[in-house]
Short mmCIF file of N, CA and C in Angstrom, two decimals:
data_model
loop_
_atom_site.label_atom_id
_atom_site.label_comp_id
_atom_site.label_asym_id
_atom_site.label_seq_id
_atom_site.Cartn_x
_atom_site.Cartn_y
_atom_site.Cartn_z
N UNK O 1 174.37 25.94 317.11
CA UNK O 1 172.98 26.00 317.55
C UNK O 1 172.32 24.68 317.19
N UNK O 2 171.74 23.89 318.25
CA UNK O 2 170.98 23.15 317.85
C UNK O 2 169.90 23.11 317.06
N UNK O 3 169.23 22.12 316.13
CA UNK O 3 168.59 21.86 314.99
C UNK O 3 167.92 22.34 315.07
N UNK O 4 166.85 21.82 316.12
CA UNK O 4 165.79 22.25 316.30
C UNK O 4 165.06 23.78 316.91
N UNK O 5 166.93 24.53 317.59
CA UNK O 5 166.62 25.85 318.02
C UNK O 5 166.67 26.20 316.44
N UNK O 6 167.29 26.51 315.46
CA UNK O 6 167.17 26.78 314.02
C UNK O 6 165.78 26.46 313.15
N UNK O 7 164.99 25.56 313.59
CA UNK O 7 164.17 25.45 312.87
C UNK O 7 163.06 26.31 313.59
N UNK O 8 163.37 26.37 314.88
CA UNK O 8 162.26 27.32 315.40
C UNK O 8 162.50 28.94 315.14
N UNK O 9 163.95 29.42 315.27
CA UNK O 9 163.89 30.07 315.18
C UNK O 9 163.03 31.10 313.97
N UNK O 10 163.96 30.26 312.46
CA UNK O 10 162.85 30.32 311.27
C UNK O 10 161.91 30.36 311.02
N UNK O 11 161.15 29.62 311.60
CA UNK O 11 159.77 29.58 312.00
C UNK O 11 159.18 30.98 312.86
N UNK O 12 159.89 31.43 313.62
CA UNK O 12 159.58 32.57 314.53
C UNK O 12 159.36 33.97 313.08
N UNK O 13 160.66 34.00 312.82
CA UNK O 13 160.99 34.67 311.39
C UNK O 13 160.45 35.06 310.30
N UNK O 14 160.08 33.41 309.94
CA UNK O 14 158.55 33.97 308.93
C UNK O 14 157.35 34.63 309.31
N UNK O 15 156.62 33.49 310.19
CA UNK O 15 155.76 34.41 310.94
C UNK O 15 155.65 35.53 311.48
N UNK O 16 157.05 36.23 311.51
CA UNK O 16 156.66 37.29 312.68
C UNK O 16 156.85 37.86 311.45
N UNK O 17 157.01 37.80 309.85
CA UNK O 17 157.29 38.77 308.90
C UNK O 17 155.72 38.36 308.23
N UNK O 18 155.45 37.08 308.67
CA UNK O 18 153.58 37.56 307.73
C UNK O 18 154.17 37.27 306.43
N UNK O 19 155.23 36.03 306.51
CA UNK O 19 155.82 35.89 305.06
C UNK O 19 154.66 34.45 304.73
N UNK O 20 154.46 34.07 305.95
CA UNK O 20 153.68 32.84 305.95
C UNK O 20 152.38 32.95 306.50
N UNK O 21 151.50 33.07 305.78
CA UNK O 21 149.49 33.48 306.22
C UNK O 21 149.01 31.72 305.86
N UNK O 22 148.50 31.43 306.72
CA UNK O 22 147.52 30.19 306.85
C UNK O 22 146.52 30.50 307.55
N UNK O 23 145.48 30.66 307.20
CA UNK O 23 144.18 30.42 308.22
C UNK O 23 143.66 28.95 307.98
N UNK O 24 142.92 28.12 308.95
CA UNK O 24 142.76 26.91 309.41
C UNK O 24 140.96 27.11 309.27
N UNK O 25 140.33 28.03 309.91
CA UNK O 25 139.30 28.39 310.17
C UNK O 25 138.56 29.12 309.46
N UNK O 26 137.52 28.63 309.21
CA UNK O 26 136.18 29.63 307.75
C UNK O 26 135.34 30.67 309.15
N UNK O 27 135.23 31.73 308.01
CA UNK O 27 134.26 32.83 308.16
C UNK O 27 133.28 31.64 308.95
N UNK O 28 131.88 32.91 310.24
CA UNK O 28 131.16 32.14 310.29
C UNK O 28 129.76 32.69 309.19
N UNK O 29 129.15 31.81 309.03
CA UNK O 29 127.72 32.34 308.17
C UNK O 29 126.56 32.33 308.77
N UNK O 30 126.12 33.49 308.66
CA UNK O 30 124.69 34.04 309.67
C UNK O 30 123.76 32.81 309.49
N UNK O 31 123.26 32.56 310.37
CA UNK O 31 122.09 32.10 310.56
C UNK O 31 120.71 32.48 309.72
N UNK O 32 119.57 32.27 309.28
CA UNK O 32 118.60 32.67 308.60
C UNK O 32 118.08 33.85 309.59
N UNK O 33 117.85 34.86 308.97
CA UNK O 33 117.47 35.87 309.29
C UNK O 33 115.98 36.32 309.31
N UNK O 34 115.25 36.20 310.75
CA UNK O 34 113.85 36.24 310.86
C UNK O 34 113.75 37.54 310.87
N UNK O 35 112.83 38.00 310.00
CA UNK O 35 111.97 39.72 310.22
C UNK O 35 112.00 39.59 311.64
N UNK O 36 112.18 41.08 312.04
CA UNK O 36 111.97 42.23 313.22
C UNK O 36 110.22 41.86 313.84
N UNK O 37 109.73 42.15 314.68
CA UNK O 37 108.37 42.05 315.23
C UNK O 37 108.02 41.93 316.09
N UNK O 38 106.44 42.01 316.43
CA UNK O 38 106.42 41.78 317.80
C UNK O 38 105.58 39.88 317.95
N UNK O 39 107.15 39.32 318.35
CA UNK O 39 107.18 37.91 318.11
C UNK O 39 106.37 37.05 319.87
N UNK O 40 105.75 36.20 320.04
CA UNK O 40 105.35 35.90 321.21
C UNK O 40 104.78 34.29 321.17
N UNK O 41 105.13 33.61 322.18
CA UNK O 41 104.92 32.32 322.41
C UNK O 41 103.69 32.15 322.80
N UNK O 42 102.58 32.11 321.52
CA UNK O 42 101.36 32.32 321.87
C UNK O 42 100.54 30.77 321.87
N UNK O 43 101.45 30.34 321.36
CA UNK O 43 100.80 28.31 321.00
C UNK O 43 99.97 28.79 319.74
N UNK O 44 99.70 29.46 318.96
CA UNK O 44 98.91 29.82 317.97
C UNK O 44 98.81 28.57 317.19
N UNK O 45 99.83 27.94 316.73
CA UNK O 45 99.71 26.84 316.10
C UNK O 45 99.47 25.39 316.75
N UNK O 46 99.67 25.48 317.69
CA UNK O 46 99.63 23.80 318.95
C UNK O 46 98.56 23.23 318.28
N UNK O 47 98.49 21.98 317.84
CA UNK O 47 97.89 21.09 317.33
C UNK O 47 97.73 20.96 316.13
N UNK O 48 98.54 21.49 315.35
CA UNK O 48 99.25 21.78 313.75
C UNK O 48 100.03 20.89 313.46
N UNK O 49 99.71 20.25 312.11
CA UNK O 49 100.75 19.77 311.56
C UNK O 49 100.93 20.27 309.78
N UNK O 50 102.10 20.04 309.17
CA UNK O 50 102.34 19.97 307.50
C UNK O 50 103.12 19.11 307.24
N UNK O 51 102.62 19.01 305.97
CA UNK O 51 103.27 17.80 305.41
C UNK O 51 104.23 19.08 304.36
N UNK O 52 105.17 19.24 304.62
CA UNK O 52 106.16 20.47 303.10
C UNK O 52 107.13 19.39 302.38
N UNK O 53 106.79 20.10 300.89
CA UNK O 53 107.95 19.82 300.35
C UNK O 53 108.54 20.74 299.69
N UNK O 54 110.08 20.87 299.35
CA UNK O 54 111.08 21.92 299.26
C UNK O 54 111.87 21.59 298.50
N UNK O 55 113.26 22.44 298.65
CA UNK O 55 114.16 22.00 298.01
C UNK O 55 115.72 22.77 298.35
N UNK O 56 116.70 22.49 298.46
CA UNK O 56 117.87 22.76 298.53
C UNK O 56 118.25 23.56 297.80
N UNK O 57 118.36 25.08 297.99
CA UNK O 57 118.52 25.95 297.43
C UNK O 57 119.84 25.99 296.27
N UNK O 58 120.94 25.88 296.96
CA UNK O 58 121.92 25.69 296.04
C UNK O 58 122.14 24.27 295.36
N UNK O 59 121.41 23.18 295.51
CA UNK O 59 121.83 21.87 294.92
C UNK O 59 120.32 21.42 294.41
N UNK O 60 119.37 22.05 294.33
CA UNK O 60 118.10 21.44 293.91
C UNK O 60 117.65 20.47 294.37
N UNK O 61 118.32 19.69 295.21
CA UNK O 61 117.83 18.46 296.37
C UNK O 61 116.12 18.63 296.66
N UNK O 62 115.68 17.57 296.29
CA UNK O 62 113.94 17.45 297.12
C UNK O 62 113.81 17.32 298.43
N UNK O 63 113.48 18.10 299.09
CA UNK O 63 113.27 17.97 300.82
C UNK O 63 111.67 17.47 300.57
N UNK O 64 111.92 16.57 301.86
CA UNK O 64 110.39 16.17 302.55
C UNK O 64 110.35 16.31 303.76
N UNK O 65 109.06 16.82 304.21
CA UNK O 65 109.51 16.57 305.64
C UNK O 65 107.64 16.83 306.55
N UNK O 66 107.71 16.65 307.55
CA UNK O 66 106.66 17.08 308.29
C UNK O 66 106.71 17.60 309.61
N UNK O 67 106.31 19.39 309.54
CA UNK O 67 106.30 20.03 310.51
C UNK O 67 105.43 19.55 311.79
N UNK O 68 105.82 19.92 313.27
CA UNK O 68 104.53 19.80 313.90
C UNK O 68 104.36 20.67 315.33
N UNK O 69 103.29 20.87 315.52
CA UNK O 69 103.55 22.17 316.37
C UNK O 69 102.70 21.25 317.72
N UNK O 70 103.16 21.45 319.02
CA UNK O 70 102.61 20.83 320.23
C UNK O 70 102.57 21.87 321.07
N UNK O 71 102.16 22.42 321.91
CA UNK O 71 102.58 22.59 323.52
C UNK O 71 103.20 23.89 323.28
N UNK O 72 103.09 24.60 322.53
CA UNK O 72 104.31 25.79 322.59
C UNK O 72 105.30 25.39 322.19
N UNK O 73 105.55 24.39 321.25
CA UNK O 73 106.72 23.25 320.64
C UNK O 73 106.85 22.97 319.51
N UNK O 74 107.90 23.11 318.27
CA UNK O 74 107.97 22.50 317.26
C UNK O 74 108.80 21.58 316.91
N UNK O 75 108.63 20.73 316.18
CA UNK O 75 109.59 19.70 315.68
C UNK O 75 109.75 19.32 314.04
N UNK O 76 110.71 19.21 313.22
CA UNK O 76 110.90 18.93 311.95
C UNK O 76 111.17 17.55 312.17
N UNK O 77 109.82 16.09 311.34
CA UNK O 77 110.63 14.91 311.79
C UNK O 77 111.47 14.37 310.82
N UNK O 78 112.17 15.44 310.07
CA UNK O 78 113.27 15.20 309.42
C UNK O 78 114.77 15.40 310.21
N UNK O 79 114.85 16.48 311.01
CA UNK O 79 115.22 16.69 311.44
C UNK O 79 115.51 16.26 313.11
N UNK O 80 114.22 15.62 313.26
CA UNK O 80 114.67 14.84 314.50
C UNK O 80 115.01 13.51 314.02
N UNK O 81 114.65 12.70 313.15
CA UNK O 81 115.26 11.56 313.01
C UNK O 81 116.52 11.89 312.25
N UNK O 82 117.44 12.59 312.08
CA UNK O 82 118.62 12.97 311.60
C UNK O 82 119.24 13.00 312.77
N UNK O 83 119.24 13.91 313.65
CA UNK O 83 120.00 14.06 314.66
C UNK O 83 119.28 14.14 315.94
N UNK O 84 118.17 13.43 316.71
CA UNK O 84 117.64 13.98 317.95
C UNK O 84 117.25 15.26 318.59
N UNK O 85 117.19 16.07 317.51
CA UNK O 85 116.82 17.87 317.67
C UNK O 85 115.70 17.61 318.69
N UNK O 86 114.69 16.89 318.76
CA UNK O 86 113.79 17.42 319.89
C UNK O 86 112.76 18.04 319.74
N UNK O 87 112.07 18.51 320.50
CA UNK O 87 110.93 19.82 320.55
C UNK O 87 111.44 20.98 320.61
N UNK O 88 111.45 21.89 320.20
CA UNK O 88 112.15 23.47 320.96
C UNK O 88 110.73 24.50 320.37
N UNK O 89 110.96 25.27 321.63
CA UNK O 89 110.29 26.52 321.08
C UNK O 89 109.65 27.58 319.84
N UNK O 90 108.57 27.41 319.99
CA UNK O 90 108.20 28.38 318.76
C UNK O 90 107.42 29.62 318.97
N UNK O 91 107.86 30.60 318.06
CA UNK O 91 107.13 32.17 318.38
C UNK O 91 106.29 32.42 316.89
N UNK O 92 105.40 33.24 317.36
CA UNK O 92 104.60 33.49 315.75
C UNK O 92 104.13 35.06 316.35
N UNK O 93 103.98 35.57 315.05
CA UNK O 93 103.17 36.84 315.07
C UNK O 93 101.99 36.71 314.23
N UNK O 94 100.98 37.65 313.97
CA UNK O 94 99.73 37.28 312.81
C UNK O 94 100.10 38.70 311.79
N UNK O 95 100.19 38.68 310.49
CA UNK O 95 99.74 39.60 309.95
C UNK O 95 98.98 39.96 309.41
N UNK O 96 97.55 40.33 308.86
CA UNK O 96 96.63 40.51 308.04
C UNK O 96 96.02 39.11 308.35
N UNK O 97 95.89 38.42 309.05
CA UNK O 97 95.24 37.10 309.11
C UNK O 97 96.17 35.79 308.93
N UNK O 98 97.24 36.30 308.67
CA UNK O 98 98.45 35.22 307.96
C UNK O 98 99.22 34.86 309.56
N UNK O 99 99.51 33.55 310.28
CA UNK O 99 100.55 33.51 311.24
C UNK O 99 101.54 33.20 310.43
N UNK O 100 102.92 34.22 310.91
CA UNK O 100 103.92 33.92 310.89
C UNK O 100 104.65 33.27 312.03
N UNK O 101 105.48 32.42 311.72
CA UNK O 101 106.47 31.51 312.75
C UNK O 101 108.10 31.53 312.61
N UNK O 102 108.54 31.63 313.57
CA UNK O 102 110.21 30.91 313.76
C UNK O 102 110.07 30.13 314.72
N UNK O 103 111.35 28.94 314.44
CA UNK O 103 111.77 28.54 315.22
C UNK O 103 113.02 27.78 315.42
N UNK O 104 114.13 27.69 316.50
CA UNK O 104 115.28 27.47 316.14
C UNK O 104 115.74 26.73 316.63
N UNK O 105 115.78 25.39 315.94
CA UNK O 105 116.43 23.97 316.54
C UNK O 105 117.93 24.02 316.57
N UNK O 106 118.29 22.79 317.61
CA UNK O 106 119.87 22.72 318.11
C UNK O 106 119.83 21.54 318.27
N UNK O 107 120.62 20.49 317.78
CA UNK O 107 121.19 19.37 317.81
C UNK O 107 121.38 18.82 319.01
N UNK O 108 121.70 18.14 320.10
CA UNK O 108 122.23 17.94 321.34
C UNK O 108 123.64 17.34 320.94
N UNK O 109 123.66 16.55 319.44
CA UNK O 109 125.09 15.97 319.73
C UNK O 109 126.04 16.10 318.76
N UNK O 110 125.94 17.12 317.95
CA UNK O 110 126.70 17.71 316.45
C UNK O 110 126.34 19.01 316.37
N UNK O 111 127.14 19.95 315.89
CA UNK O 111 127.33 21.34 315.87
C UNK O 111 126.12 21.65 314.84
N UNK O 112 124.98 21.57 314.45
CA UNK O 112 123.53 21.72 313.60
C UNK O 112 122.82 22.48 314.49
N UNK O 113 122.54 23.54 313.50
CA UNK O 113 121.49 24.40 313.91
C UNK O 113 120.22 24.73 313.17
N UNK O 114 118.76 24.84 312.74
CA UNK O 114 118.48 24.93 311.88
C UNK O 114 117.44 25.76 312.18
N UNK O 115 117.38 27.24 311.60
CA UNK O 115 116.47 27.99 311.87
C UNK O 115 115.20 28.27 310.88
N UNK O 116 113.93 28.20 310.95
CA UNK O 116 112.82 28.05 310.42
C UNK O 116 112.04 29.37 310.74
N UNK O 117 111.27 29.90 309.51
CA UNK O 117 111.02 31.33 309.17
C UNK O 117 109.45 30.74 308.26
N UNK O 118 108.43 30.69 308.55
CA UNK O 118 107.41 30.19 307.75
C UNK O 118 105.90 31.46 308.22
N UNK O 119 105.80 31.23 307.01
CA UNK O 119 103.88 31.77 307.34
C UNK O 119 102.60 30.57 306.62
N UNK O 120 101.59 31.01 307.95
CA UNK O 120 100.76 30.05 307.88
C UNK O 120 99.50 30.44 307.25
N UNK O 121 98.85 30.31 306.14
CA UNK O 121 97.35 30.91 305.48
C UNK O 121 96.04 29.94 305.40
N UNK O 122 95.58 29.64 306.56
CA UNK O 122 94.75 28.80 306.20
C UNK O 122 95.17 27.01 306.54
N UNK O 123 94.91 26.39 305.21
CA UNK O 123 95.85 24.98 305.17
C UNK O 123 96.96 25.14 304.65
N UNK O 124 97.75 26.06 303.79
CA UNK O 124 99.02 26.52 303.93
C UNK O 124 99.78 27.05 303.97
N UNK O 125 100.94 26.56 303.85
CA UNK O 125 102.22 26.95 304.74
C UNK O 125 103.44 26.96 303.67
N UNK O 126 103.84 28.38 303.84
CA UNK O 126 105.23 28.62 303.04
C UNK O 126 106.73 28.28 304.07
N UNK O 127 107.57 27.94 303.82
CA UNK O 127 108.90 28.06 304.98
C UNK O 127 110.10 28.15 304.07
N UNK O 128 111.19 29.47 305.19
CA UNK O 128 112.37 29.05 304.30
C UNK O 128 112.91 28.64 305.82
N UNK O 129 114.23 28.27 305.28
CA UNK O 129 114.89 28.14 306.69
C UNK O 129 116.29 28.01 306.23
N UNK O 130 117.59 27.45 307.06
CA UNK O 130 118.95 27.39 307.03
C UNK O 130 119.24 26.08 307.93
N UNK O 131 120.34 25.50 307.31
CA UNK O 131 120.45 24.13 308.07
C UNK O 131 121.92 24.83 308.54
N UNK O 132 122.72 25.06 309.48
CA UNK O 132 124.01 25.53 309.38
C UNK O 132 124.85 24.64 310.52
N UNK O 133 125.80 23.88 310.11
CA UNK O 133 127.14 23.29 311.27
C UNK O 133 128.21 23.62 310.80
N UNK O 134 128.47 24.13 312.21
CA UNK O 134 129.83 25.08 312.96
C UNK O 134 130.66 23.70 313.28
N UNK O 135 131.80 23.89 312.72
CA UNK O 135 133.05 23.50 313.05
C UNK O 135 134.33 24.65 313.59
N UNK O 136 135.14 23.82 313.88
CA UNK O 136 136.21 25.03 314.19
C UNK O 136 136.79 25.54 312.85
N UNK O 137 137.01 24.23 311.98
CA UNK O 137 137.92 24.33 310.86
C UNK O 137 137.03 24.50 309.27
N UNK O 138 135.61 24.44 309.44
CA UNK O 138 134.97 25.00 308.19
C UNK O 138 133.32 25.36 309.20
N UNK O 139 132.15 26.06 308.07
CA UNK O 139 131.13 26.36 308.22
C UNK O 139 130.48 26.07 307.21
N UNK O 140 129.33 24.89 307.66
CA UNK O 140 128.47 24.50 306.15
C UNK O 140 126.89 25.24 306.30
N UNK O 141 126.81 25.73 305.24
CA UNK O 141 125.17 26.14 305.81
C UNK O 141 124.28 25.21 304.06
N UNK O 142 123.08 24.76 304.51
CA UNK O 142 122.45 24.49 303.66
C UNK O 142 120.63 25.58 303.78
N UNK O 143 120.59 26.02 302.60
CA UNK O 143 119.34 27.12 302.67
C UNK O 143 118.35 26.23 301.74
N UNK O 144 116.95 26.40 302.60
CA UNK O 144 116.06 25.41 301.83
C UNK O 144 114.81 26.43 302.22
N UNK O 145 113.86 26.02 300.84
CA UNK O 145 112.88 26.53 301.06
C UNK O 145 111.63 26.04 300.98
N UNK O 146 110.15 25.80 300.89
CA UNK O 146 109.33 24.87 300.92
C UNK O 146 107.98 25.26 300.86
N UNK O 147 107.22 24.50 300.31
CA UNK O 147 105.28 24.74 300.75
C UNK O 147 105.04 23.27 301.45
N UNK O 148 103.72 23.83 302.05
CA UNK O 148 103.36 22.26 302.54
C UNK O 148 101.49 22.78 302.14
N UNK O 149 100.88 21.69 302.91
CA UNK O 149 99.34 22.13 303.33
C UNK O 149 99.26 20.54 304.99
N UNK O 150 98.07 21.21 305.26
CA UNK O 150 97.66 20.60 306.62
C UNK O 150 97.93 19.06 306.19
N UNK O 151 98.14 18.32 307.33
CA UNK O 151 97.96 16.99 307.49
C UNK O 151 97.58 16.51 308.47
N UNK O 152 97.01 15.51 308.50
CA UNK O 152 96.54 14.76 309.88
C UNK O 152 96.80 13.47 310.24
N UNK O 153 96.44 12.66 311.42
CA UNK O 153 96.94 11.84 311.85
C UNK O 153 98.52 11.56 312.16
N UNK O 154 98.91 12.90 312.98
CA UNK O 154 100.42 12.99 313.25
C UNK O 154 100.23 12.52 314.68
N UNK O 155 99.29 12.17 315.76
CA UNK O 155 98.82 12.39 317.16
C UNK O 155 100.01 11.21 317.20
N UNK O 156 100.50 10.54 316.68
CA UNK O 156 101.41 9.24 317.45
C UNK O 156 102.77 10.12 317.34
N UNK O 157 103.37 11.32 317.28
CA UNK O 157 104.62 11.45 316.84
C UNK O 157 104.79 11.92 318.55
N UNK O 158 106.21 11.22 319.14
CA UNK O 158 106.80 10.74 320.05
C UNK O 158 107.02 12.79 320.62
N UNK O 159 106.56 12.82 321.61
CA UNK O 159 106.79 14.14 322.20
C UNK O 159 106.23 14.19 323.72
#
């Protein structure tokens, strides 16, 4: 028998006995999980901005960053000058006077997703959110959480 029929065959052998387990590929990890509600693209916030600062849940990292709400639109410009995320969509509900918000950015050119979960009181603003990229061969998620209060003079940010 040729070599290489022998080495396949073996190969067939183990595997088909489960003598040999490799997985290549990680679990995937949920996304941040927004409360249930009755959520609606109301622009509630359009012409909003924050200035938050946070921190990296598992590594204590200082986040900075500044939220901003346009048009029925949000943007993190941390997050767009990282990777070109863009404007995307935002929904809010009110509770007791408090708006709550999500909203869930997508990368255009790297597997990043980053979903944002915040309530708004006034001049401020609590947020948690999840930074998460999907690979085939691992799943990184980074969980951050944050306060900010109002800021102004954001009218030049590119949208």
């Amino acid at each position: 028998m040729p070599q290489i029929l022998q080495v396949a065959a073996i190969a067939m052998a183990t595997l088909g006995t489960g003598a040999a387990t490799m997985t290549v590929m990680n679990e995937d990890i949920p996304d941040l999980k927004v409360p249930d509600g009755d959520w609606s693209q109301s622009g509630a916030l359009d012409g909003r901005s924050f200035e938050v600062n946070g921190v990296d849940v598992a590594s204590g990292a200082v986040l900075e960053d500044l939220i901003v709400f346009r048009n029925g639109t949000f943007q993190s410009v941390d997050c767009q000058n990282y990777c070109d995320f863009g404007w995307s969509e935002y929904q809010t509900k009110e509770i007791d006077g408090v708006i709550h918000f999500t909203a869930r950015t997508i990368c255009p050119d790297a597997p990043h997703t980053v979903v944002f979960y915040g309530q708004v009181d006034g001049d401020d603003v609590t947020l948690d959110g999840t930074w998460t990229t999907r690979r085939w061969y691992w799943t990184n998620q980074i969980a951050l959480t944050a306060t900010g209060t109002s800021a102004s003079g954001t009218d030049d940010i590119a949208g």
